[in-house]
XYZ file of C-alpha atoms in Angstrom:
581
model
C 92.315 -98.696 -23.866
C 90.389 -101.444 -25.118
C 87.053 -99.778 -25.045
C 88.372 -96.772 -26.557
C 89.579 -99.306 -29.325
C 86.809 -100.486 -29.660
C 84.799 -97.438 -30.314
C 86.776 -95.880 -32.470
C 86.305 -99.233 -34.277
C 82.848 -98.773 -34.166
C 83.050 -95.386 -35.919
C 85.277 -96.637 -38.169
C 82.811 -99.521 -39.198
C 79.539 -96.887 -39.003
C 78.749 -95.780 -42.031
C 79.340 -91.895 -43.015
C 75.817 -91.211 -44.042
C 74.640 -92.450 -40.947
C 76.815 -90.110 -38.880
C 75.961 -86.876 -40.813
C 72.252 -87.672 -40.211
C 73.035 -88.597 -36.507
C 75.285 -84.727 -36.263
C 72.282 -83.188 -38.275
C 70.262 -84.461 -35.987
C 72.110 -83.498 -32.680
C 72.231 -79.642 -34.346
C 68.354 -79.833 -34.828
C 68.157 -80.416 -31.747
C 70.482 -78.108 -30.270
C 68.824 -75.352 -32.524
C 65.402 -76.032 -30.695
C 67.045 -75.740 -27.389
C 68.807 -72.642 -28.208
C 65.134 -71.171 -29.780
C 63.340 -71.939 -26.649
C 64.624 -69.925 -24.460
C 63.780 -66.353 -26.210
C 60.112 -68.122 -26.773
C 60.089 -68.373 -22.848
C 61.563 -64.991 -22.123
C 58.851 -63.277 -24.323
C 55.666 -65.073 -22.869
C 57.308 -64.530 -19.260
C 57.671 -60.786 -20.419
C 54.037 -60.917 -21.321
C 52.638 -62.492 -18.473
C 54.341 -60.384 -16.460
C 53.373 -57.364 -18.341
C 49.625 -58.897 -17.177
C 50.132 -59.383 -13.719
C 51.291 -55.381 -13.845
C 48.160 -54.522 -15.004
C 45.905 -56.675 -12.807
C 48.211 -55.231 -10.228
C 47.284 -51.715 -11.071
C 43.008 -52.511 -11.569
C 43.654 -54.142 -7.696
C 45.119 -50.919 -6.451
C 42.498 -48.915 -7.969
C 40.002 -51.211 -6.966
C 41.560 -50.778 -3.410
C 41.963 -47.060 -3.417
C 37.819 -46.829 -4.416
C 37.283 -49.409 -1.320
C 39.514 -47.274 0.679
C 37.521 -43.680 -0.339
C 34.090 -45.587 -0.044
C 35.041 -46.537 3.743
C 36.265 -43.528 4.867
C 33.319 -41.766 3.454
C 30.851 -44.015 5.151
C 33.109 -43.134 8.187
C 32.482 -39.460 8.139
C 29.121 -40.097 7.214
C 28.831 -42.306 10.724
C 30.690 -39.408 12.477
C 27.956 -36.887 10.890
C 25.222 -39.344 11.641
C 26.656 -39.405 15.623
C 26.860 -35.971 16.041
C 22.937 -35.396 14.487
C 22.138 -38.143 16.598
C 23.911 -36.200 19.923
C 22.131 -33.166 18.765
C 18.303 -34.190 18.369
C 19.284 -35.840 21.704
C 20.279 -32.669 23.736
C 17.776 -31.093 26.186
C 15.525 -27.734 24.290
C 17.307 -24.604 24.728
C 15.619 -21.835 26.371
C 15.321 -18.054 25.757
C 15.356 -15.383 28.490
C 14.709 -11.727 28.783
C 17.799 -9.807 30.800
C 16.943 -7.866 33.708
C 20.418 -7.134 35.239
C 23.724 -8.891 37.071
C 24.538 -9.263 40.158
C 28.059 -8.850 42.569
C 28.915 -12.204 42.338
C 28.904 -12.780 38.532
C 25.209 -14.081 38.173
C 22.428 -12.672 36.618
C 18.553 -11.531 36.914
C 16.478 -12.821 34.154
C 12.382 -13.579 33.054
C 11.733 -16.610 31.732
C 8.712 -19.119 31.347
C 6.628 -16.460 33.317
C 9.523 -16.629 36.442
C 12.035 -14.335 37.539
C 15.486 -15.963 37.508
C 18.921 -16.119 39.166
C 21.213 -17.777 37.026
C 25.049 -18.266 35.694
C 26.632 -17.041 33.062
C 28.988 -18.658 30.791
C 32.615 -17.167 30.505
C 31.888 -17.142 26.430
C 29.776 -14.099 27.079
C 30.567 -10.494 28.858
C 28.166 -9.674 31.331
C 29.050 -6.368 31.559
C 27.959 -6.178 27.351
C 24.517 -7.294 28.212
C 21.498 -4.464 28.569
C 18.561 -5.014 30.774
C 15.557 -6.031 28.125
C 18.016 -8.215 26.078
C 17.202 -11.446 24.974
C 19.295 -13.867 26.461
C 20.184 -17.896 25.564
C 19.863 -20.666 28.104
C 21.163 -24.190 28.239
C 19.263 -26.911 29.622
C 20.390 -25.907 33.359
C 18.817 -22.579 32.313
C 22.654 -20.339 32.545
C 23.311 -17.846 29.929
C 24.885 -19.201 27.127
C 25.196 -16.603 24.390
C 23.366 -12.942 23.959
C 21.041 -12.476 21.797
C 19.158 -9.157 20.286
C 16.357 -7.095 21.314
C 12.746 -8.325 21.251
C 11.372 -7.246 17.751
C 7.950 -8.803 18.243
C 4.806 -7.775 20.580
C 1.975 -5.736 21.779
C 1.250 -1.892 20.723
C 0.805 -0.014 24.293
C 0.197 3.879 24.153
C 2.469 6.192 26.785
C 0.765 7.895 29.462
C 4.062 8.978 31.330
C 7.642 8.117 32.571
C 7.388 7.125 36.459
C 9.608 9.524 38.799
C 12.627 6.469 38.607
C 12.988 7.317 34.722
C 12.825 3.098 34.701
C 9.601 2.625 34.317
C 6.594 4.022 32.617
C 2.722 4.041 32.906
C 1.470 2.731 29.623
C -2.491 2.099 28.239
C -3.315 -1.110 26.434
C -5.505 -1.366 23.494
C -8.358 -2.132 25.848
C -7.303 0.916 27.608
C -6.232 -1.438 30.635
C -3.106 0.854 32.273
C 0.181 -1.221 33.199
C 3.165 -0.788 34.421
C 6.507 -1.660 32.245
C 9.870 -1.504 32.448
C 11.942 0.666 29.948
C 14.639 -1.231 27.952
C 17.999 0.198 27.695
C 17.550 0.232 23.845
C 15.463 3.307 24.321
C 17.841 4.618 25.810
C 18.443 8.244 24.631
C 14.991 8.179 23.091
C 12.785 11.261 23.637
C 9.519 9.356 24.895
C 6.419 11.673 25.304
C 2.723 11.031 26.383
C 1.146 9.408 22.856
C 3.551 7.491 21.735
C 3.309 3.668 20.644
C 5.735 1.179 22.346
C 5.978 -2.092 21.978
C 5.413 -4.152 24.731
C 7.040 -7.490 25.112
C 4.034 -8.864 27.242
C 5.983 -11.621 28.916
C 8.846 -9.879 30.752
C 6.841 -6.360 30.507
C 9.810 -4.836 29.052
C 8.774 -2.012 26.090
C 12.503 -1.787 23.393
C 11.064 0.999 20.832
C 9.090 3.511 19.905
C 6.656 2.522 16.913
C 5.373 5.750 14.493
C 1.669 5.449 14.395
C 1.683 6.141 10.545
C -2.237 6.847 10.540
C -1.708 9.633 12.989
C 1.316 10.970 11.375
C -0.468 11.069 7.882
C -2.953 13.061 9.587
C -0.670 15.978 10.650
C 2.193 18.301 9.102
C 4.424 18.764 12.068
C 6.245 21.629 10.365
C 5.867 25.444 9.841
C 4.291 25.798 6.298
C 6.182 28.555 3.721
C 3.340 31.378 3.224
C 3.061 34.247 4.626
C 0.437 37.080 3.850
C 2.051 38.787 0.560
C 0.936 35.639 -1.452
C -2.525 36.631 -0.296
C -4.516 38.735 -2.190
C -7.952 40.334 -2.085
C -8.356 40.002 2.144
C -6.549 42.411 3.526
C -9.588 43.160 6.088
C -9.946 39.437 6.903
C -6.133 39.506 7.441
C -6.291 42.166 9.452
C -8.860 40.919 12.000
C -7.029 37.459 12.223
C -3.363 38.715 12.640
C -5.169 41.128 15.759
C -6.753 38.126 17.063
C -4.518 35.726 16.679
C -0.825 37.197 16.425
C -0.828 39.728 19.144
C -1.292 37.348 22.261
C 1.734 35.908 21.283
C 4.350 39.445 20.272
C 2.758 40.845 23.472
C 1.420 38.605 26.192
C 2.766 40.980 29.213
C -0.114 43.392 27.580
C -2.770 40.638 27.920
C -1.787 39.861 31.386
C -1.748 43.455 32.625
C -5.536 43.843 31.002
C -6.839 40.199 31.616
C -7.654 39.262 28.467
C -7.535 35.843 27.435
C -6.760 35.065 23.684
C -8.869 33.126 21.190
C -8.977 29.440 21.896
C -10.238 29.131 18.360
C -10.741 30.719 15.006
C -13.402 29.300 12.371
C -12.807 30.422 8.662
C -15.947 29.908 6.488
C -17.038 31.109 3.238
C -17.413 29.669 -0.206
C -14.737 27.455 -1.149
C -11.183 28.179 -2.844
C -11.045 31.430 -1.386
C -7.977 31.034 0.778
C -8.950 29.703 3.910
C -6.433 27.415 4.009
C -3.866 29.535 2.946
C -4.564 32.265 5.580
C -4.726 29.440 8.196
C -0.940 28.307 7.019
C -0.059 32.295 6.849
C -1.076 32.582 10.684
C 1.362 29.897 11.399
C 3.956 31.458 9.423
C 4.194 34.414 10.951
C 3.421 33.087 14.541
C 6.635 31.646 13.806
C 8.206 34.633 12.824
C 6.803 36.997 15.407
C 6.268 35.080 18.971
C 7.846 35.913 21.844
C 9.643 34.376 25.093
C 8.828 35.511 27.935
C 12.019 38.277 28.236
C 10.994 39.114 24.506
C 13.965 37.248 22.568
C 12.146 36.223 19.081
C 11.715 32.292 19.028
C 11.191 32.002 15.717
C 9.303 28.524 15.769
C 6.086 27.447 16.171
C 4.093 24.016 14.572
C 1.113 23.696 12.578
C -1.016 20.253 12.911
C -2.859 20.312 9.852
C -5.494 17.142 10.405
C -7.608 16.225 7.039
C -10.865 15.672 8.547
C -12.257 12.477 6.290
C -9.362 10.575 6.678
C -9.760 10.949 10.590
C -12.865 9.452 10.346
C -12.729 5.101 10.941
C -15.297 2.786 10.408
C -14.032 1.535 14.055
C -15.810 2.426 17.131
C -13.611 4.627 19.066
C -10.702 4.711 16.820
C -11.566 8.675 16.066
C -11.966 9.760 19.033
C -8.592 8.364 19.815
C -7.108 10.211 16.945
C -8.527 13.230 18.426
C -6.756 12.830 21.632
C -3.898 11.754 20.485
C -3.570 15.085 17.853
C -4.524 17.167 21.255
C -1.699 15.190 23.043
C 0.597 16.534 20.049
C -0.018 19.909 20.259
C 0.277 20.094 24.116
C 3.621 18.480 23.993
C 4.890 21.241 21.547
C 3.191 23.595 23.421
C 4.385 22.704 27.097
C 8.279 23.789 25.398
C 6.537 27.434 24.970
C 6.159 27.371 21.627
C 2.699 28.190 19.158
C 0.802 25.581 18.266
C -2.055 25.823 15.338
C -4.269 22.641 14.666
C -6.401 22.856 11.330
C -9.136 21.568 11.344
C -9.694 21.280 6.889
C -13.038 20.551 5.921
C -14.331 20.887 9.485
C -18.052 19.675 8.787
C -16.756 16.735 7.959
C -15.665 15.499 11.394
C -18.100 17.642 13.733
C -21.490 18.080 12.233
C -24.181 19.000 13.903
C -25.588 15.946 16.469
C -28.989 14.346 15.381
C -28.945 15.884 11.721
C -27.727 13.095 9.939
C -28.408 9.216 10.262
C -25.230 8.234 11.670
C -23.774 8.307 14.903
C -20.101 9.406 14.456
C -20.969 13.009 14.971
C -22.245 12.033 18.704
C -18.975 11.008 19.841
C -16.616 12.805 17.614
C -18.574 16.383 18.612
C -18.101 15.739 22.583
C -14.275 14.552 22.653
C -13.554 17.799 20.526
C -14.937 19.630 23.198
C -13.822 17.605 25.829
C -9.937 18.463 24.271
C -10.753 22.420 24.156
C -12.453 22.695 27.458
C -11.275 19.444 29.597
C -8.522 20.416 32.658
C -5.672 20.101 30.935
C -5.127 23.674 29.219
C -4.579 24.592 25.589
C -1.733 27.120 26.739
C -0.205 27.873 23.305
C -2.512 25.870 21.616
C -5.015 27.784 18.256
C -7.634 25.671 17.151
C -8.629 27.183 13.542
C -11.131 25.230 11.240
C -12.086 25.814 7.822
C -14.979 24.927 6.398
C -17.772 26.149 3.340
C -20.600 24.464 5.325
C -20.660 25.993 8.372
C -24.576 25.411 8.648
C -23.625 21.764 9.548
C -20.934 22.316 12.074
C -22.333 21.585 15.810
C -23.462 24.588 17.402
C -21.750 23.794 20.427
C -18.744 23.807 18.543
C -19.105 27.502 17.487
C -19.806 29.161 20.707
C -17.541 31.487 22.523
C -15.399 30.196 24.452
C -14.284 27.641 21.964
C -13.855 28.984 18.467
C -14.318 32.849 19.223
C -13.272 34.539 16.195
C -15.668 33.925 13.214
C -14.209 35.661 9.866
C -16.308 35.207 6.582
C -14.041 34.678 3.378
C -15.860 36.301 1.162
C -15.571 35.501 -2.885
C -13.058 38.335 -4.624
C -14.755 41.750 -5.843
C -13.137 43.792 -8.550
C -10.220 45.207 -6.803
C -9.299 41.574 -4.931
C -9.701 39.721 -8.059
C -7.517 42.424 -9.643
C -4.932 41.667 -6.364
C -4.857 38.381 -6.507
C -4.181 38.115 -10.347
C -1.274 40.699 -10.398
C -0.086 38.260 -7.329
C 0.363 35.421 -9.726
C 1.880 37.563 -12.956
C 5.230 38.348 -11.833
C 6.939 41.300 -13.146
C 9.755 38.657 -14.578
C 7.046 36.954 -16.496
C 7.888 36.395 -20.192
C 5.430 38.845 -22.199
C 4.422 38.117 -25.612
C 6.460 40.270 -28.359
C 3.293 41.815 -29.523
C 1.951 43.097 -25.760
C 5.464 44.509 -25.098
C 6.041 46.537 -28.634
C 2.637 47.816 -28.347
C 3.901 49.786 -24.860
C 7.575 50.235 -25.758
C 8.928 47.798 -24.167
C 7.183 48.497 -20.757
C 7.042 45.047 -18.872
C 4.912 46.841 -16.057
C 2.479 48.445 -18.661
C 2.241 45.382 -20.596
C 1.291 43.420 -17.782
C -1.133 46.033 -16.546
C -3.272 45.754 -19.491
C -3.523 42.221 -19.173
C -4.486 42.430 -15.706
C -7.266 44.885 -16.808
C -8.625 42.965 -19.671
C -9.018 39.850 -18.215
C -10.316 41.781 -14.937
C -12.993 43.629 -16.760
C -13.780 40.668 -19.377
C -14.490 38.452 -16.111
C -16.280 41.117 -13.747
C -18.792 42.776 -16.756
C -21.940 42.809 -15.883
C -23.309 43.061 -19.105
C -25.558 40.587 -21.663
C -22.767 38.320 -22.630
C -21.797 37.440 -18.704
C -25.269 36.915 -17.413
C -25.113 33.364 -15.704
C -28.203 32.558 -13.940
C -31.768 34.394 -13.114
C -32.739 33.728 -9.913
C -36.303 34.251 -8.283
C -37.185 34.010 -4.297
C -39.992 33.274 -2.850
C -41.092 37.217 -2.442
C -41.163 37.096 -5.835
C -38.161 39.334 -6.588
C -36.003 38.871 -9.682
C -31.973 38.479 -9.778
C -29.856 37.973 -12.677
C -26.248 36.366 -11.301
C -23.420 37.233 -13.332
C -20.112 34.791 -13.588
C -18.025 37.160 -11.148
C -20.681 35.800 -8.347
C -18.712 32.454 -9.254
C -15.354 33.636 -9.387
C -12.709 33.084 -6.386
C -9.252 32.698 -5.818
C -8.446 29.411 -7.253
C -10.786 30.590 -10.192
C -8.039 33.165 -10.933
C -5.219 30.713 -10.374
C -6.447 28.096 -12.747
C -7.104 30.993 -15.478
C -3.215 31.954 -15.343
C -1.985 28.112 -15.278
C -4.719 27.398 -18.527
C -2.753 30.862 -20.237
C 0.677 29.540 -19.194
C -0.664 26.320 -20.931
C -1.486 28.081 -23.824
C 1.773 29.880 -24.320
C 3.613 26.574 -23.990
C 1.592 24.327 -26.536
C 1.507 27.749 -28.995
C 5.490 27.773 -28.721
C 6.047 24.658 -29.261
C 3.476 24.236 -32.260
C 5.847 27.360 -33.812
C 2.989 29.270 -33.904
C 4.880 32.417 -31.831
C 7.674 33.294 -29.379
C 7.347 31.973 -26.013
C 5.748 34.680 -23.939
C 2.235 35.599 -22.168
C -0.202 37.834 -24.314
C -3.427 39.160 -23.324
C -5.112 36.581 -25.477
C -3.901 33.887 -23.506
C -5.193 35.172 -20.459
C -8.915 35.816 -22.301
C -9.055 32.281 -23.870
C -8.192 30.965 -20.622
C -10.936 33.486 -18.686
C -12.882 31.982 -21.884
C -12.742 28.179 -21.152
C -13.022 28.779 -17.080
C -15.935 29.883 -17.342
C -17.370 27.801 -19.400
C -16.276 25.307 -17.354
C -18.309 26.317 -14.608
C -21.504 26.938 -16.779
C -21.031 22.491 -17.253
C -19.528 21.955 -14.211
C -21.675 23.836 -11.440
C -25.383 22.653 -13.483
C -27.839 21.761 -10.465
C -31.787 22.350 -10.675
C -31.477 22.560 -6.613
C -32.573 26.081 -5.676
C -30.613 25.609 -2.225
C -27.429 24.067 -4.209
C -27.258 27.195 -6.220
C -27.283 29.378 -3.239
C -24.473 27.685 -1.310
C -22.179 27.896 -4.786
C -22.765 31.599 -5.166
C -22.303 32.238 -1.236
C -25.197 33.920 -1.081
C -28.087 33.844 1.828
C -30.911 35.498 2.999
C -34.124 35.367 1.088
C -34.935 31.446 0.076
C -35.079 30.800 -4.128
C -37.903 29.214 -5.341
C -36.945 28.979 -8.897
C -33.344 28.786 -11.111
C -32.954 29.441 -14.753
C -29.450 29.176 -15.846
C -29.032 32.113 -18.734
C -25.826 30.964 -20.664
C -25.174 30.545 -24.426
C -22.906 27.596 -24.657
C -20.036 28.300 -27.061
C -17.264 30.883 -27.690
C -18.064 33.676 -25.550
C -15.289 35.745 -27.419
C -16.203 35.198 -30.867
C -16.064 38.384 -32.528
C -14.591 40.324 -29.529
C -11.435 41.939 -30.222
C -8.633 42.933 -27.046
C -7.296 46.284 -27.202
C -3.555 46.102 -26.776
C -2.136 49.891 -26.523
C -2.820 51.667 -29.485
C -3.945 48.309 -31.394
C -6.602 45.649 -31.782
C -6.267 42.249 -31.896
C -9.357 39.786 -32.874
C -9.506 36.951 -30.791
């Protein structure tokens, strides 16, 4: 009571002012307080809006940490397992030779022959003996691999009786004995063919072609037969007697004991169809020869060798060709069958020994004739060669006995030429408006008419044809006329220059498309003026091997020919009208 007294008598005695500052100063106060706190809540907002963020760059921070370790732990791991690797033992490689009863297995390796394990990873029963094989460092099979691709080229001799293994010839003609790899199995092996040799294990896998023999030869039956030959119907005559009747009746032979023709030589100037009468005989051998009970076969193969590319800088390599072509044809031969090798361009490959300065001719000559007359036979087996030197072709070669049937082809008189042109203008041949109203229409007569003009215009012996004047050494005169020149391909090329004609003249729109006479004269025209440039030689001898001719030797050539149009002037005679050319 008293103090209370006494402070209200204190307030009494304070002054009013006094108190109203004092209370203004208490709210002041209390204003600040009650300000603060929203002050404080927004800087702890803040701050802790900061410590979010720092929060997040840490867990970044750790999350990169975290990636960068576990990549330098796989990196380690990586690092191990290259490290394990470089530090395991080599593995080895093998050649499978075969498996045994109890689950192991025969194989050559590091020049020793091998019984080893096999994992359970691989199936025995899939390997094949010549296989390569994988080995681990206690030398068991591990994993299969394929067939040797790599090695030696060995020539076949023959298959041993086993059927395993084969006799084989090295290229130092060493002779070996190998084992056959199961990858030829099903392969028809014969004597001549290239293997490869795996020279380790003496395992052979394939056969290899020998693509400088097979270039050589056309293993096949070529498509002509005599009709598309024209202007040797003698020739053809003696040739199918000698050559096609051993084989449509051998049972007459035998009952008269005559042998056929080992060999046929065709000579004469060249393009005069040698070649094609060689590829005829084969033809129709295939057509014609007989089995023994007389059922037709209708097969036969013709070898056709082209003689400079048998030839090789190499010693020996030739003769090896030789044999191996010889092999050939006794292997198609042994089945029963025909067998013609031509011999193209036959000087080439067996001239005459001691005639020239080189020495191929002194081997080549005597394995030739080693192949015709060694032990093993040419049953079956027609050597023909062609050739338009046959003054250089060994003597030896030539005899009886070896090639017995000489024929001459002789260059194309009237009547041939006249053959072999009407052989190349076939009665469907487009004909020139003009040619076919001047005979009504006639195809045949049309054609006819050209055959005769051209004919005549290249077979006249008169002023405008004379070619060369030749003089011998007796003193006598000759005057050589173009038709001395003329042959078979001579003929040819004159059609394909007409044909040429036609075409260029059509499409110029200078005419219809069709042949005319004039064609085939222009043509005639620039052939022979072809050969006037193209067969110019001051060599007496030269002149006589071009023409054929032989006998009395020339001592002096004059060639007689006026170089320019040969038809200028000249007029053709198409039926009832004339044409100037």
């Amino acid at each position: 009571m008293n103090n209370h007294e006494s402070q209200q008598g204190e307030s009494s005695a304070e002054d009013p002012k006094d108190q109203v500052a004092r209370l203004e100063r208490e709210i002041d106060v209390l204003r600040r307080k009650l300000a603060d706190p929203p002050r404080s809540s927004t800087i702890l907002e803040e701050r802790i809006v900061e410590l979010q963020t720092n929060l997040t760059g840490v867990t970044d921070q750790n999350e990169r940490l975290a990636s960068t370790l576990r990549e330098a732990r796989d990196q380690i791991v990586a690092l191990k397992e290259e490290v394990d690797r470089l530090a395991q033992p080599p593995a080895g490689f093998g050649t499978f030779l075969n498996q045994n009863e109890d689950g192991s297995a025969d194989i050559f390796t590091g020049g020793r022959k091998l019984r080893v394990n096999v994992s359970p990873n691989v199936d025995l029963d899939q390997l094949r003996r010549g296989q390569e094989v994988m080995l681990n460092e206690a030398l068991n099979i591990v994993d299969a691999m394929a067939f040797e691709r790599i090695g030696d080229i060995v020539t076949l001799k023959e298959i041993l009786e086993d059927g395993e293994r084969a006799l084989v010839i090295g290229h130092t003609d060493e002779h070996r004995v190998v084992q056959l790899a199961d990858s030829l199995d099903g392969s028809a092996l014969h004597s001549g063919d290239a293997l490869l040799l795996e020279p380790r294990s003496g395992n052979v896998f394939e056969v290899i072609p020998r693509t400088e023999v097979e270039e050589l030869v056309l293993d096949e039956v070529p498509d002509v037969d005599y009709q598309q030959i024209g202007g040797l119907s003698e020739q053809i005559t003696q040739i199918r007697n000698a050559v096609e009747l051993p084989y449509a009746h051998p049972e007459l032979f035998r009952q008269v004991s005559l042998r056929p023709p080992r060999g046929v030589l065709l000579y004469g100037p060249p393009g005069c169809g040698k070649t094609m009468i060689a590829k005829a005989i084969a033809n129709a051998l295939a057509k014609k020869a007989k089995l023994g009970a007389g059922r037709l076969r209708g097969k036969s193969y013709f070898l056709s060798i082209k003689g400079p590319e048998l030839l090789n800088m190499y010693v020996g390599e030739t003769e090896r060709k030789i044999r191996l072509i010889f092999q050939r044809a006794r292997e198609r031969a042994s089945e029963g069958m025909p067998v013609i090798v031509f011999f193209d361009e036959m000087e080439s490959l067996f001239r005459a020994r001691g005639r020239s300065g080189s020495d191929v001719e002194s081997t080549t000559v005597p394995q030739l004739l080693a192949e015709i007359d060694g032990v093993e036979g040419l049953n079956n087996v027609i050597v023909i060669g062609a050739s338009n030197r046959e003054d250089m072709i060994d003597p030896a070669v030539l005899r009886p006995g070896r090639l017995d049937l000489k024929i001459r082809i002789d260059r194309p008189d009237y009547k041939g030429a006249r053959e072999i042109l009407s052989k190349h203008l076939r009665p469907d041949e487009p004909i020139h408006p003009d040619d076919l109203d001047a005979y009504n229409g006639d195809t045949a007569a049309a054609l006819d008419n050209m055959i005769n003009l051209t004919i005549d215009y290249i077979y006249s012996n008169d002023a405008s044809n004379e070619f060369l004047e030749v003089r011998y050494e007796n003193n006598e005169r000759e005057i050589l006329y173009f038709s001395d020149f003329s042959s078979g391909a001579t003929i040819r090329n004159i059609v394909d220059r007409a044909k040429m004609f036609e075409i260029t003249r059509y499409l110029d729109g200078r005419g219809p498309l069709g042949l005319s006479a004039r064609d085939l004269l222009r043509a005639a025209a620039d052939e022979i003026r072809s050969i006037e440039d193209l067969t110019s030689s001051t060599n007496p001898d030269d002149w006589a091997r071009i023409s054929g001719r032989k006998g009395e030797k020339i001592s002096y050539v004059r060639t007689m020919t006026r170089h320019g149009s040969r038809l200028a002037g000249r007029s053709v005679e198409v039926g009832r009208s004339n044409y100037a050319l």
